[in-house]
Coordinates of C-alpha atoms in Angstrom, one line a residue:
X1 CA 8.1 13.0 11.4
X2 CA 6.0 10.8 13.7
X3 CA 6.3 7.1 13.0
X4 CA 3.2 5.0 13.7
X5 CA 2.8 1.2 13.6
X6 CA -0.6 -0.5 14.0
X7 CA -1.9 -4.0 13.9
X8 CA -4.0 -6.6 15.7
X9 CA -3.5 -8.7 18.8
X10 CA -1.6 -11.4 16.9
X11 CA 1.1 -8.9 16.3
X12 CA 1.8 -8.7 20.0
X13 CA 5.3 -10.2 19.9
X14 CA 6.3 -8.0 17.0
X15 CA 5.0 -5.0 18.9
X16 CA 7.1 -5.8 21.9
X17 CA 10.2 -6.4 19.7
X18 CA 9.5 -3.1 17.9
X19 CA 9.1 -1.2 21.2
X20 CA 12.4 -2.7 22.4
X21 CA 14.1 -1.8 19.2
X22 CA 12.8 1.8 19.2
X23 CA 14.0 2.2 22.8
X24 CA 17.4 0.7 21.9
X25 CA 17.7 3.2 19.0
X26 CA 16.7 6.1 21.1
X27 CA 13.6 6.9 19.0
X28 CA 10.9 5.6 21.3
X29 CA 9.7 9.2 21.9
X30 CA 8.8 9.6 18.2
X31 CA 7.3 6.1 17.6
X32 CA 3.8 5.2 18.4
X33 CA 2.9 1.5 18.4
X34 CA -0.8 0.8 18.7
X35 CA -2.7 -2.5 19.0
X36 CA -6.3 -3.2 18.0
X37 CA -6.8 0.0 16.2
X38 CA -10.5 0.6 15.3
X39 CA -11.4 1.1 11.6
X40 CA -12.3 4.7 12.4
X41 CA -8.9 5.3 14.1
X42 CA -7.0 3.5 11.3
X43 CA -8.8 5.6 8.7
X44 CA -7.8 8.8 10.6
X45 CA -4.2 7.6 11.0
X46 CA -3.9 6.7 7.3
X47 CA -5.5 10.0 6.3
X48 CA -2.6 11.8 8.0
X49 CA 0.1 9.5 6.6
X50 CA 2.5 10.4 3.8
X51 CA 3.9 6.8 3.4
X52 CA 2.4 3.4 3.9
X53 CA 5.2 0.9 4.5
X54 CA 4.5 -2.8 3.9
X55 CA 7.3 -5.3 4.0
X56 CA 5.6 -8.7 3.8
X57 CA 7.2 -11.0 1.2
X58 CA 4.7 -12.6 -1.3
X59 CA 1.6 -10.9 0.1
X60 CA -1.3 -12.7 -1.7
X61 CA -3.2 -9.5 -2.4
X62 CA -2.5 -6.6 -0.1
X63 CA -5.7 -5.0 1.2
X64 CA -3.6 -2.9 3.6
X65 CA -1.7 -1.5 0.7
X66 CA -4.9 -0.6 -1.1
X67 CA -6.1 1.1 2.1
X68 CA -2.8 3.1 2.2
X69 CA -3.4 4.2 -1.4
X70 CA -7.1 5.1 -0.9
X71 CA -6.1 7.3 2.0
X72 CA -3.4 9.1 0.0
X73 CA -0.4 7.4 1.6
X74 CA 2.3 6.5 -0.9
X75 CA 2.9 2.8 -0.8
X76 CA 6.3 1.4 -0.3
X77 CA 5.9 -2.4 -0.5
X78 CA 7.8 -5.6 -1.1
X79 CA 8.4 -6.3 -4.8
X80 CA 6.6 -9.7 -4.9
X81 CA 3.1 -11.2 -4.9
X82 CA 0.0 -9.0 -5.3
X83 CA 1.8 -5.7 -4.8
X84 CA 4.0 -6.4 -7.8
X85 CA 1.4 -8.1 -10.0
X86 CA -1.7 -6.0 -9.3
X87 CA -1.6 -3.2 -6.8
X88 CA 1.4 -0.9 -7.0
X89 CA 1.2 -0.6 -10.7
X90 CA 3.0 1.1 -12.2
X91 CA 5.7 1.3 -9.5
X92 CA 8.4 3.9 -9.5
X93 CA 11.4 3.4 -11.8
X94 CA 13.4 6.0 -13.7
X95 CA 11.1 5.3 -16.7
X96 CA 7.8 5.5 -14.8
X97 CA 8.5 8.2 -12.3
X98 CA 5.9 10.5 -13.7
X99 CA 3.1 7.8 -13.8
X100 CA 3.9 5.7 -10.8
X101 CA 1.7 5.1 -7.7
X102 CA 4.4 4.0 -5.3
X103 CA 7.5 2.0 -4.7
X104 CA 8.4 -1.7 -4.7
X105 CA 11.5 -2.9 -2.8
X106 CA 13.3 -6.0 -1.7
X107 CA 16.5 -5.0 0.1
X108 CA 16.9 -2.7 3.1
X109 CA 18.8 -0.3 0.9
X110 CA 15.9 -0.2 -1.6
X111 CA 13.4 0.6 1.2
X112 CA 15.7 3.3 2.6
X113 CA 16.1 4.8 -0.9
X114 CA 12.3 4.8 -1.4
X115 CA 11.7 6.4 2.0
X116 CA 14.3 9.0 1.2
X117 CA 12.8 9.7 -2.2
X118 CA 9.3 10.3 -0.8
X119 CA 10.5 12.4 2.1
X120 CA 12.6 14.6 -0.1
X121 CA 10.2 14.7 -3.1
X122 CA 8.9 18.2 -4.1
X123 CA 5.4 18.5 -2.6
X124 CA 3.8 18.9 -6.1
X125 CA 5.3 15.6 -7.3
X126 CA 4.3 13.9 -4.0
X127 CA 0.8 15.2 -4.3
X128 CA 0.6 13.9 -7.9
X129 CA 1.8 10.5 -6.8
X130 CA -0.7 10.4 -4.0
X131 CA -3.5 11.3 -6.4
X132 CA -2.5 8.5 -8.8
X133 CA -2.4 6.1 -5.9
X134 CA -5.9 7.1 -4.8
X135 CA -7.1 6.7 -8.4
X136 CA -5.5 3.3 -8.7
X137 CA -7.0 2.1 -5.4
X138 CA -10.5 2.8 -6.8
X139 CA -10.0 0.0 -9.3
X140 CA -10.3 -2.4 -6.3
X141 CA -13.7 -1.0 -5.1
X142 CA -16.8 -3.2 -4.9
X143 CA -18.5 -1.1 -7.6
X144 CA -15.6 -1.6 -10.0
X145 CA -15.6 -5.3 -9.3
X146 CA -19.3 -5.6 -10.0
X147 CA -19.0 -3.7 -13.3
X148 CA -16.1 -5.9 -14.4
X149 CA -17.7 -9.1 -13.2
X150 CA -20.9 -8.3 -15.1
X151 CA -18.9 -7.5 -18.2
X152 CA -17.0 -10.8 -18.0
X153 CA -20.2 -12.7 -17.5
X154 CA -21.9 -11.0 -20.5
X155 CA -18.8 -11.9 -22.7
X156 CA -19.0 -15.5 -21.5
X157 CA -22.7 -15.7 -22.2
X158 CA -22.2 -14.3 -25.7
X159 CA -19.4 -16.8 -26.4
X160 CA -21.5 -19.7 -25.1
X161 CA -24.4 -18.7 -27.3
X162 CA -22.1 -18.5 -30.3
X163 CA -20.8 -22.0 -29.8
X164 CA -24.0 -23.6 -28.7
X165 CA -24.9 -26.9 -30.5

């Protein structure tokens, strides 16, 4: 497996630390760390990805996670904030395994277990999870937002008319 990391210029210190760590671990020949990746290149990279790993604690929303899912990468994200409340829903548990769209983790052990699970998952189950993730990501599209916003506004308008003096 090829491991890829991408980000923007602000991530420079993290990139240097990750490059050093990869070298120290002897895996630098199988890790690609890229800065300032264009949207087209990011789309291509995500389209080839099996897993989208996101470790930020209390991410407000998680646009990157939605991008993983839209591209078909199975999200493995921190069990907090937007990923927990809105995005990786439902996440994998023994009860939701057949309906989940990805994994939520807190500890290093949970992340390792989730990575192992995806990497060893039978391809038909992995493809089903990827498809569910793509479908879930569509609920965050501009079109879906517009439909839901208009519906909410109609409901508010009807309620206001009902209670008008």
